[in-house]
């Protein structure tokens, strides 16, 4: 199934966040946080640093990847926005605009997790160096040790109100449409 979305030069359309998926992510995050906190209080001193680290990671996931997206959803912000110039990905920890002229392809498969689409661009290093808050810059620098592709180029389909197959078809048709212009 191919989508055809014709836009006027200043018109923007896109795909919204799915409220249920965001709330589920937050609930699971709090459940994990409660479990790890319980383990922290029941554990010996020798393994408490591990549980403290897990608490920090779960707080990061809840706040950055849960509450932030819930606020965006409540403010009617699109998870993925399209216009004639490119796409804006709001599913990453920092919103990023990617021009159609830089996009080479959209890839899916078993990369980081299920329901992830990677935006293959001509200059991926540019997206490692985007301005972020000090906290997110620090987290990104740590993350670079564990991945080769910039985290801002991943579209988290789990948050969007569309399935992966339909989104991939839509992205490919929009890319072809932009190349035809």
CSV table of C-alpha atoms in Angstrom, one decimal:
chain,number,residue,atom,x,y,z
A,1,UNK,CA,0.0,0.0,0.0
A,2,UNK,CA,1.5,3.3,-1.0
A,3,UNK,CA,0.4,6.6,0.4
A,4,UNK,CA,0.2,9.8,-1.6
A,5,UNK,CA,0.3,13.0,0.4
A,6,UNK,CA,0.3,16.1,-1.7
A,7,UNK,CA,1.2,19.2,0.3
A,8,UNK,CA,1.2,22.9,-0.6
A,9,UNK,CA,4.6,24.6,0.1
A,10,UNK,CA,3.8,25.7,3.6
A,11,UNK,CA,1.5,22.9,4.6
A,12,UNK,CA,2.5,20.4,7.3
A,13,UNK,CA,1.0,17.0,8.1
A,14,UNK,CA,2.2,14.0,10.0
A,15,UNK,CA,1.5,11.2,12.5
A,16,UNK,CA,0.6,11.8,16.1
A,17,UNK,CA,1.7,10.1,19.2
A,18,UNK,CA,-0.5,7.2,20.4
A,19,UNK,CA,-1.6,8.0,24.0
A,20,UNK,CA,-2.0,4.4,25.1
A,21,UNK,CA,1.6,3.4,24.1
A,22,UNK,CA,3.1,6.4,26.0
A,23,UNK,CA,1.1,5.7,29.1
A,24,UNK,CA,2.0,2.0,28.9
A,25,UNK,CA,5.7,3.0,28.7
A,26,UNK,CA,5.4,5.2,31.7
A,27,UNK,CA,3.5,2.6,33.8
A,28,UNK,CA,6.1,-0.1,33.0
A,29,UNK,CA,8.9,2.4,33.8
A,30,UNK,CA,7.4,3.1,37.2
A,31,UNK,CA,6.8,-0.6,37.9
A,32,UNK,CA,10.5,-1.3,37.1
A,33,UNK,CA,11.5,1.6,39.2
A,34,UNK,CA,9.5,0.2,42.2
A,35,UNK,CA,10.9,-3.3,41.7
A,36,UNK,CA,14.5,-2.0,41.6
A,37,UNK,CA,13.9,0.3,44.6
A,38,UNK,CA,12.6,-2.7,46.5
A,39,UNK,CA,15.7,-4.7,45.5
A,40,UNK,CA,17.9,-1.8,46.6
A,41,UNK,CA,16.5,-1.8,50.1
A,42,UNK,CA,16.6,-5.6,50.4
A,43,UNK,CA,20.2,-6.0,49.0
A,44,UNK,CA,23.6,-6.2,50.6
A,45,UNK,CA,25.8,-3.1,50.4
A,46,UNK,CA,28.1,-4.7,47.8
A,47,UNK,CA,25.5,-4.6,45.0
A,48,UNK,CA,23.6,-1.4,45.9
A,49,UNK,CA,25.6,0.6,43.4
A,50,UNK,CA,24.1,-1.6,40.6
A,51,UNK,CA,20.6,-0.9,41.8
A,52,UNK,CA,21.3,2.8,42.1
A,53,UNK,CA,22.5,2.8,38.5
A,54,UNK,CA,19.3,1.0,37.4
A,55,UNK,CA,17.2,3.6,39.3
A,56,UNK,CA,19.0,6.4,37.4
A,57,UNK,CA,18.5,4.7,34.1
A,58,UNK,CA,14.8,4.0,34.7
A,59,UNK,CA,14.3,7.7,35.8
A,60,UNK,CA,15.9,8.8,32.6
A,61,UNK,CA,13.6,6.5,30.6
A,62,UNK,CA,10.5,7.7,32.4
A,63,UNK,CA,11.3,11.4,32.2
A,64,UNK,CA,12.9,11.7,28.8
A,65,UNK,CA,11.1,9.0,26.9
A,66,UNK,CA,7.8,8.9,28.8
A,67,UNK,CA,6.7,12.1,30.4
A,68,UNK,CA,8.2,14.3,27.7
A,69,UNK,CA,6.3,12.5,25.0
A,70,UNK,CA,3.1,12.6,27.0
A,71,UNK,CA,3.4,16.4,27.3
A,72,UNK,CA,4.1,16.6,23.6
A,73,UNK,CA,1.0,14.5,22.9
A,74,UNK,CA,-1.2,16.6,25.3
A,75,UNK,CA,0.1,19.7,23.4
A,76,UNK,CA,-1.1,18.2,20.1
A,77,UNK,CA,2.5,18.0,18.8
A,78,UNK,CA,3.0,15.5,16.0
A,79,UNK,CA,5.3,12.6,16.6
A,80,UNK,CA,6.5,12.7,13.0
A,81,UNK,CA,5.8,15.8,10.9
A,82,UNK,CA,6.1,16.1,7.1
A,83,UNK,CA,6.3,19.2,4.9
A,84,UNK,CA,7.8,20.0,1.5
A,85,UNK,CA,11.2,20.6,2.9
A,86,UNK,CA,11.6,17.5,5.1
A,87,UNK,CA,10.5,15.6,8.2
A,88,UNK,CA,10.6,16.5,11.9
A,89,UNK,CA,11.2,13.5,14.2
A,90,UNK,CA,9.8,14.2,17.7
A,91,UNK,CA,10.2,10.6,18.8
A,92,UNK,CA,13.9,10.9,19.8
A,93,UNK,CA,15.1,12.6,23.0
A,94,UNK,CA,15.6,15.8,21.0
A,95,UNK,CA,13.4,16.9,18.1
A,96,UNK,CA,15.3,17.0,14.9
A,97,UNK,CA,14.5,18.3,11.4
A,98,UNK,CA,15.9,16.2,8.5
A,99,UNK,CA,15.7,17.8,5.0
A,100,UNK,CA,14.5,15.5,2.1
A,101,UNK,CA,17.7,16.5,0.2
A,102,UNK,CA,19.8,14.7,2.9
A,103,UNK,CA,17.7,11.5,3.1
A,104,UNK,CA,19.0,8.6,1.1
A,105,UNK,CA,16.7,5.8,2.4
A,106,UNK,CA,14.6,4.5,5.3
A,107,UNK,CA,15.7,1.2,6.8
A,108,UNK,CA,14.1,-1.2,9.1
A,109,UNK,CA,15.1,-4.5,10.5
A,110,UNK,CA,16.6,-5.8,13.7
A,111,UNK,CA,18.8,-2.9,14.8
A,112,UNK,CA,18.1,-1.5,18.2
A,113,UNK,CA,14.7,-2.9,18.9
A,114,UNK,CA,11.5,-3.8,17.1
A,115,UNK,CA,9.5,-1.0,15.6
A,116,UNK,CA,12.4,1.2,14.8
A,117,UNK,CA,13.0,2.9,11.4
A,118,UNK,CA,16.5,4.3,10.7
A,119,UNK,CA,16.7,7.4,8.5
A,120,UNK,CA,19.8,6.9,6.3
A,121,UNK,CA,21.3,10.4,5.5
A,122,UNK,CA,24.2,11.5,3.4
A,123,UNK,CA,26.1,13.0,6.4
A,124,UNK,CA,25.2,11.1,9.6
A,125,UNK,CA,28.0,12.8,11.7
A,126,UNK,CA,26.1,16.1,11.5
A,127,UNK,CA,23.4,14.5,13.7
A,128,UNK,CA,25.9,13.5,16.4
A,129,UNK,CA,26.8,17.1,16.9
A,130,UNK,CA,23.4,18.8,17.2
A,131,UNK,CA,22.9,21.2,20.1
A,132,UNK,CA,21.2,19.6,23.2
A,133,UNK,CA,21.0,20.3,26.9
A,134,UNK,CA,24.1,19.5,28.9
A,135,UNK,CA,22.4,16.4,30.4
A,136,UNK,CA,21.4,15.0,26.9
A,137,UNK,CA,24.8,15.8,25.5
A,138,UNK,CA,26.4,13.8,28.3
A,139,UNK,CA,24.0,10.9,27.8
A,140,UNK,CA,24.7,11.0,24.0
A,141,UNK,CA,28.5,10.9,24.5
A,142,UNK,CA,28.1,7.8,26.6
A,143,UNK,CA,25.7,6.3,24.1
A,144,UNK,CA,28.2,6.7,21.2
A,145,UNK,CA,30.3,4.0,22.8
A,146,UNK,CA,27.5,1.5,22.2
A,147,UNK,CA,26.2,2.5,18.8
A,148,UNK,CA,27.5,3.5,15.4
A,149,UNK,CA,24.4,5.4,14.2
A,150,UNK,CA,23.2,8.7,15.6
A,151,UNK,CA,20.2,8.3,17.9
A,152,UNK,CA,18.4,11.2,16.4
A,153,UNK,CA,18.0,9.4,13.1
A,154,UNK,CA,15.9,6.6,14.6
A,155,UNK,CA,12.1,6.9,14.4
A,156,UNK,CA,10.4,5.1,17.3
A,157,UNK,CA,7.3,3.7,15.7
A,158,UNK,CA,6.2,2.3,19.1
A,159,UNK,CA,5.1,5.8,20.0
A,160,UNK,CA,3.3,6.7,16.8
A,161,UNK,CA,-0.3,6.1,15.9
A,162,UNK,CA,0.7,4.0,12.8
A,163,UNK,CA,2.3,0.6,12.3
A,164,UNK,CA,5.8,0.1,11.1
A,165,UNK,CA,4.9,-1.3,7.6
A,166,UNK,CA,2.5,1.6,6.8
A,167,UNK,CA,4.9,4.2,8.1
A,168,UNK,CA,7.7,2.8,6.0
A,169,UNK,CA,5.5,2.9,2.9
A,170,UNK,CA,4.5,6.5,3.7
A,171,UNK,CA,8.1,7.6,4.2
A,172,UNK,CA,9.3,6.0,1.0
A,173,UNK,CA,6.4,7.6,-1.0
A,174,UNK,CA,7.1,11.0,0.5
A,175,UNK,CA,10.8,10.6,-0.3
A,176,UNK,CA,10.0,9.7,-3.9
A,177,UNK,CA,7.6,12.6,-4.1
A,178,UNK,CA,10.3,15.0,-2.9
A,179,UNK,CA,12.7,13.7,-5.5
A,180,UNK,CA,10.2,14.2,-8.3
A,181,UNK,CA,9.8,17.9,-7.4
